[in-house]
XYZ file of C-alpha atoms in Angstrom:
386
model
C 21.364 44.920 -8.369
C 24.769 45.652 -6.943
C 24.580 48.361 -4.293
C 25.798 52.120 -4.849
C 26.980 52.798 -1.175
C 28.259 50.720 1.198
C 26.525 48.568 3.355
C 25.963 49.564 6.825
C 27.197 46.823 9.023
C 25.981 47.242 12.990
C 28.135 45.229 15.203
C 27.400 44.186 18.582
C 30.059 43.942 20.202
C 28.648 44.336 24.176
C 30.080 41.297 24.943
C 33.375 41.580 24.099
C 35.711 42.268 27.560
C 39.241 42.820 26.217
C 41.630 39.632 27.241
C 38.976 38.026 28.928
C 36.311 35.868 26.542
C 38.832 33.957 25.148
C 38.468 32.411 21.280
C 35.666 34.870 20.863
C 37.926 37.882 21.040
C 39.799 36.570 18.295
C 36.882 36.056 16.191
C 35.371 39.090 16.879
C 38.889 41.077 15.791
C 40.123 39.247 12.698
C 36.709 38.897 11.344
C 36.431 42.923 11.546
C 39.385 43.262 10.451
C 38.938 40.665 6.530
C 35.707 42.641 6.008
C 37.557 46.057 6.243
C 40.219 44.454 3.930
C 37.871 43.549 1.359
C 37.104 45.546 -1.661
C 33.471 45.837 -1.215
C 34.044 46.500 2.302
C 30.917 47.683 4.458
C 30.861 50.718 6.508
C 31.266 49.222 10.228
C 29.252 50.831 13.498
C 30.415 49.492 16.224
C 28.115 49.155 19.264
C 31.318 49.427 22.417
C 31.045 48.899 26.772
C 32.981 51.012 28.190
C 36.193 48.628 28.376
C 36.656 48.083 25.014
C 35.439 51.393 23.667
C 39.243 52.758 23.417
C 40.545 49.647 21.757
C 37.954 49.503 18.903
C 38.319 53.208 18.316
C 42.050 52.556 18.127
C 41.773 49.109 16.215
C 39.249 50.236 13.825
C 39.756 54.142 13.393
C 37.352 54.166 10.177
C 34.254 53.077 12.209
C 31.592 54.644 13.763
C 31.908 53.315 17.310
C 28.962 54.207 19.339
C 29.074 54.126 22.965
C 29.993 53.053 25.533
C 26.954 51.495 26.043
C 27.390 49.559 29.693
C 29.710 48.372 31.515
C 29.879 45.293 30.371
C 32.258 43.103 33.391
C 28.549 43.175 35.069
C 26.748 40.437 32.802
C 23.102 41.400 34.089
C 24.021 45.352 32.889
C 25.193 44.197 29.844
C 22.351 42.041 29.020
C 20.186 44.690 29.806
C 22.004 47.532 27.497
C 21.703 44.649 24.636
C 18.048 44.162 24.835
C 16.972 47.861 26.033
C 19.509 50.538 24.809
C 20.868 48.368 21.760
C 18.119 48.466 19.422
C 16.911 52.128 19.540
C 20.593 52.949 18.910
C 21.024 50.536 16.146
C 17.565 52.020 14.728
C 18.721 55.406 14.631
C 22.285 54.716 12.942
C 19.863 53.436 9.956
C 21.779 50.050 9.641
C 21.080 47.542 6.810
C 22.021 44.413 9.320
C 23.444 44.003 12.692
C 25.744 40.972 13.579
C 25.756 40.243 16.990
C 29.340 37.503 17.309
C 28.619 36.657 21.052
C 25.714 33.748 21.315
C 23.111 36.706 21.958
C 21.280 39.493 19.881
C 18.598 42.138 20.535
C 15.138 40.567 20.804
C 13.730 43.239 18.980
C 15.030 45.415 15.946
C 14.070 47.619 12.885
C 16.963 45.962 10.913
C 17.359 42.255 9.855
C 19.773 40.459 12.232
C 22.543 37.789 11.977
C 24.433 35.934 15.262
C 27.191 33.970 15.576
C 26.453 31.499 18.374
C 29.993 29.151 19.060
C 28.886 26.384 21.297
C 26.282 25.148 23.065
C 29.006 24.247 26.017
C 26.882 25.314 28.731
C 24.576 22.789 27.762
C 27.511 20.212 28.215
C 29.231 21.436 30.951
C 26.901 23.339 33.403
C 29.673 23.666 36.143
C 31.191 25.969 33.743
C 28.960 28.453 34.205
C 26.532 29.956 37.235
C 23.220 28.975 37.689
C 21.619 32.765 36.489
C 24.158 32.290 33.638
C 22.698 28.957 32.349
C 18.964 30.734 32.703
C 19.762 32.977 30.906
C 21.336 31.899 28.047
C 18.634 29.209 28.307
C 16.393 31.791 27.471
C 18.744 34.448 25.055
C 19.814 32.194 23.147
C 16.846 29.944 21.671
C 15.067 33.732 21.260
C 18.018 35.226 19.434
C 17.960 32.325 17.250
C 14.112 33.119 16.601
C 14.916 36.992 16.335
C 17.108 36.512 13.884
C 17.646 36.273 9.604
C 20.797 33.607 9.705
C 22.907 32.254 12.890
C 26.907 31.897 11.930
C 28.265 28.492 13.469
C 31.970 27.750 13.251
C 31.863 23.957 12.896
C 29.487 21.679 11.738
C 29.717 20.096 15.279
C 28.342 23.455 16.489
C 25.779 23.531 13.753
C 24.631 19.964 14.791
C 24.149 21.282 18.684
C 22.655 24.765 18.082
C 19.546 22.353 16.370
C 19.833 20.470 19.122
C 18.962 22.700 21.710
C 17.641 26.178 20.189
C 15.212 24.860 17.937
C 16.148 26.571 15.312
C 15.552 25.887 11.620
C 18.373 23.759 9.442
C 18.397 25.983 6.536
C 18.958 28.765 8.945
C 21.976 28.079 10.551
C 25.299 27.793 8.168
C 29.215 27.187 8.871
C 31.580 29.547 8.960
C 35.011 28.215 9.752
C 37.240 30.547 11.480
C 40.802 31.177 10.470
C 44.417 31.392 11.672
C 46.814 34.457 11.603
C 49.589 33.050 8.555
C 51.834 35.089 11.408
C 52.311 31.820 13.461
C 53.946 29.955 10.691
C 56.365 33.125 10.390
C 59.643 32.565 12.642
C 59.514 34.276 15.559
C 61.817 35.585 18.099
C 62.831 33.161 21.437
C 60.017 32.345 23.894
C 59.912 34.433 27.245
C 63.106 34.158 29.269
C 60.943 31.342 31.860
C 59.938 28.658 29.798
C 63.867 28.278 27.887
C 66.668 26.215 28.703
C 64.515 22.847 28.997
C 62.031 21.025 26.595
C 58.269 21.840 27.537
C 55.306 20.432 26.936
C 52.235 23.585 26.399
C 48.896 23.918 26.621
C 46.789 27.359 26.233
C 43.691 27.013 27.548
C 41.585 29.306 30.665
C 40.751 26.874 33.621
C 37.064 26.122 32.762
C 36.367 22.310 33.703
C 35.111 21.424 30.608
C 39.337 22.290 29.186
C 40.145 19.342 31.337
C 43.105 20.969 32.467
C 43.815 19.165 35.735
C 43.847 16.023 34.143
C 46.914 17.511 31.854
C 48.168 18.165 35.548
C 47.979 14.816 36.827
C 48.662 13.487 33.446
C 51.762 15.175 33.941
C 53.140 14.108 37.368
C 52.426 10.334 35.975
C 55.161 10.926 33.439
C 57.645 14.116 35.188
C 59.902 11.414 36.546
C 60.374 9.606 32.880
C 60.727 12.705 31.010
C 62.652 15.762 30.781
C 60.128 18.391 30.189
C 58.255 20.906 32.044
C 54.547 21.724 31.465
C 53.840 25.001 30.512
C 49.855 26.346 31.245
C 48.776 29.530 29.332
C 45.596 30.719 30.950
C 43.544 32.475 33.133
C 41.765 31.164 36.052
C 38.281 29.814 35.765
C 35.726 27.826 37.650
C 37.636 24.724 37.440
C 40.890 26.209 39.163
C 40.255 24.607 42.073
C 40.831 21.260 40.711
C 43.606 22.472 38.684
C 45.055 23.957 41.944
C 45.109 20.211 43.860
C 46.664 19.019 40.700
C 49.327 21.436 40.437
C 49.870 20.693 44.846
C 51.280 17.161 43.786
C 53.830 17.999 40.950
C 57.220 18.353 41.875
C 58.506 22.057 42.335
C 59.215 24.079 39.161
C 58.153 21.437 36.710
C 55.071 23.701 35.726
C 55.120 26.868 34.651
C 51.675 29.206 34.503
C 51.193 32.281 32.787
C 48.620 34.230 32.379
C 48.067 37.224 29.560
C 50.619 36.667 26.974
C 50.939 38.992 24.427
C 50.673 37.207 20.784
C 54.151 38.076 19.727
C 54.972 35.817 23.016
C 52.500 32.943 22.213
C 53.084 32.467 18.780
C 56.932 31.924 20.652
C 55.670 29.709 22.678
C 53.953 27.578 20.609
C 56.509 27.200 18.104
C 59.207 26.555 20.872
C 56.851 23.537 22.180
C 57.981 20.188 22.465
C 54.631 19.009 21.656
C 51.051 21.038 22.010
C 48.730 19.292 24.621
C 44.901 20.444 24.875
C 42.669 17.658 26.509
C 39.623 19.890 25.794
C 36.613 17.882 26.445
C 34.633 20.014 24.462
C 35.193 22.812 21.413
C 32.927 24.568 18.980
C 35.665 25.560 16.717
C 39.352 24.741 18.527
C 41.244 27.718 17.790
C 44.204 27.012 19.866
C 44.609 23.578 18.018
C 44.359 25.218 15.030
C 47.403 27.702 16.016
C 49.496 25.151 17.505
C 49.072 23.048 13.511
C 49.861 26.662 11.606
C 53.094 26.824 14.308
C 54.696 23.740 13.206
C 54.448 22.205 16.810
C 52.535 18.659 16.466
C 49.516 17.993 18.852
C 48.071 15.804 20.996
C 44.227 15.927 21.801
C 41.152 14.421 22.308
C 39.091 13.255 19.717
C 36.098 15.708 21.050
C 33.191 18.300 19.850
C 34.496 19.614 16.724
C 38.484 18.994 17.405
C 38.227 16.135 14.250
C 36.739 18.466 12.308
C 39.694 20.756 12.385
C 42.795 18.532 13.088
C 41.503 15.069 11.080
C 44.441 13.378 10.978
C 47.192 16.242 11.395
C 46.986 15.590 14.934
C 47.330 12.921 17.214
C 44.100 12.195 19.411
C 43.927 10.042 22.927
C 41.846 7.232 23.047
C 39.649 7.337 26.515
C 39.212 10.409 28.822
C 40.554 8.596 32.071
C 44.243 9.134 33.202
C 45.534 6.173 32.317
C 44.665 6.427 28.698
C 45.426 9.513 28.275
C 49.583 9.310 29.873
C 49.716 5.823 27.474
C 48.953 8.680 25.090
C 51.597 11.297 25.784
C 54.453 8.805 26.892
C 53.831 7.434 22.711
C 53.547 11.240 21.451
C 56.943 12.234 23.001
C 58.475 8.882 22.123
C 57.123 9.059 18.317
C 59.931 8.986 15.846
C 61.638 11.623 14.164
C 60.203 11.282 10.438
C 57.325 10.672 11.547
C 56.928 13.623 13.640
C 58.034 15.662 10.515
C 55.191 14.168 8.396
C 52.742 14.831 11.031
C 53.722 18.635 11.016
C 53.844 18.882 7.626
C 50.208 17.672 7.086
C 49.342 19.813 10.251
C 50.760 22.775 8.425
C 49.186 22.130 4.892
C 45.941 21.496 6.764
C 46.256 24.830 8.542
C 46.991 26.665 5.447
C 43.342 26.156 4.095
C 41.588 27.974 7.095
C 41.642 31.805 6.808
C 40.220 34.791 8.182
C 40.019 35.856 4.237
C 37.653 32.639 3.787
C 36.104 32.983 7.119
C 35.111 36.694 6.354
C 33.830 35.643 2.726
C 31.507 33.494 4.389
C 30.332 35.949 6.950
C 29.926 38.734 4.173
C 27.560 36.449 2.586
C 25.525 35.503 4.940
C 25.291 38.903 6.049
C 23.972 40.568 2.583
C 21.490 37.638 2.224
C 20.492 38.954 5.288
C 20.326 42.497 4.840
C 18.535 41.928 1.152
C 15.898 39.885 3.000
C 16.985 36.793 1.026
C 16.723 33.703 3.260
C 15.044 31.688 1.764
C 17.838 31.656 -0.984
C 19.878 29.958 1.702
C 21.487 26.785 2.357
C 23.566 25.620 4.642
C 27.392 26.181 4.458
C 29.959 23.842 4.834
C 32.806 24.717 6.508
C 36.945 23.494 5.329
């Protein structure tokens, strides 16, 4: 029976800290903003901390934010607002679901619930995280999983690992590929005034240890005397910016170029002013950034790693071996690769781009989400991604 209002769609959206969680921030945005695009759009309630309240209220002016709830830069205070305040709130805006899109949800609820969980990288990669981080998402996540309808994976990498270590059901988790703003296929204007002049090799990833970005570093002093470029690091500083920092001590001055929050105008710039797009990521639940670099037209060289194939397949150039060594033989073949073939390599980077939107991605979220809200999961099967 098709429904005669809209469906009220609770978002939780607690963990969301404005230019700080990375991928997730992008997920959480374009995926709000398909389902307001779409015909059958639901009627969004937005749960806000206090420093994103203004932006959703500005981003989303149709939607009943509620809040601020916490503030959420303390993670303890935000988990606490999420399991305590959360659900009475979300019971008394009379929601038909409520999607939480960071790992966690509510361990109680009067509403069916849905969560996107991204990666099991902390799993992985403890040093990523602190110790009372890793307890407790050792404990959030598996009962979120349990607590909720449906859990939203973005790869079927991700799918395979959330089994792995939640324990929850197979026919309860489905894919749902993210997507790529067409806008980084659109020319842009030049890239900002520090990075022109001299070809540059980019990479746009925060300094967690598990991005491998020293290795880039080092990667990069091996080859600065045989090549012409500099290395340009988009990124914020993260538990592995130590190592990065040693790195960075042995490259010749000016060679390397950091910056930090780039507005997108800027990075889409950047990336389509790259030489070549470099992301040794050792591990990725989705690979957003690889993704954007394809759409730009700027080739890409990566590791073959979590669910990087999954996205790039062969529209990207992978490294074979995580040591140094392997990984400059890599590089030095990448920037030495000839002309046409470069050109076919973009091309079939770009076509393969083309199929991942935030249109499809949404479509895929929707559904899950009114299964969910019409109690109907056992009419579910897993989804398979692009």
């Amino acid at each position: 029976m098709q429904r005669k209002t809209a469906l009220r769609l609770g978002v939780n959206a607690l963990f969301y800290l404005p230019s700080v969680v990375g991928g997730s921030e992008t997920y959480l945005l374009e995926s709000l903003r398909a389902l307001a695009r779409r015909p059958d759009r639901p009627q969004l309630i937005l749960f806000s901390n206090a420093e994103n309240d203004a932006l959703l209220r500005s981003e989303f002016p149709t939607a009943e934010v509620v809040g601020p709830l916490v503030g959420a830069s303390s993670r303890p205070a935000r988990i606490l607002a999420e399991q305590i305040r959360l659900p009475g709130l979300a019971k008394r805006a009379g929601l038909d679901v409520l999607w939480s899109p960071g790992q966690t949800a509510p361990l109680r609820g009067a509403c069916p619930q849905v969560v996107t969980i991204h990666d099991m990288q902390y799993k992985r990669f403890p040093a990523d995280v602190s110790w009372l981080a890793r307890r407790a998402m050792d404990v959030l996540i598996p009962l979120s999983v349990r607590h909720c309808v449906a859990v939203v994976a973005p790869s079927e990498f991700a799918r395979r690992e959330i089994l792995k270590w939640t324990g929850a059901c197979p026919e309860q988790v489905r894919v749902t590929s993210e997507g790529v703003d067409p806008a980084f296929a659109e020319p842009a204007g030049p890239p900002p005034a520090e990075v022109r002049g001299r070809p540059y090799i980019l990479c746009v990833a925060h300094t967690h240890p598990h991005k491998n970005v020293a290795l880039l570093v080092r990667v990069f002093k091996i080859l600065s005397a045989e090549i012409p470029h500099r290395l340009v690091l988009v990124g914020q500083a993260r538990r592995g910016e130590r190592e990065v920092a040693a790195a960075l001590g042995t490259v010749p001055d000016g060679r390397v170029i950091r910056l930090s929050k780039v507005p997108r105008p800027e990075l889409i710039a950047l990336y389509q002013a790259a030489d070549w797009f470099v992301f040794p990521s050792l591990y990725e639940g989705f690979g957003l950034p690889v993704l954007e670099a394809m759409c730009a037209g700027t080739p890409v060289l990566t590791m073959s790693e979590g669910s990087i194939p999954e996205i790039g397949r062969d529209a990207v150039c992978y490294a074979v071996g995580r040591d140094e060594i392997d990984f400059a033989a890599a590089l030095r073949n990448a920037l030495a690769l000839p002309v046409g073939e470069r050109r076919q390599l973009v091309a079939a980077a770009q076509a393969r781009a083309a199929a991942f939107t935030w249109e499809a991605s949404a479509g895929r979220l929707w559904q899950a989400l009114v299964q969910a809200a019409a109690g109907n999961e056992s009419s579910w099967i897993s989804g398979k991604g692009v």
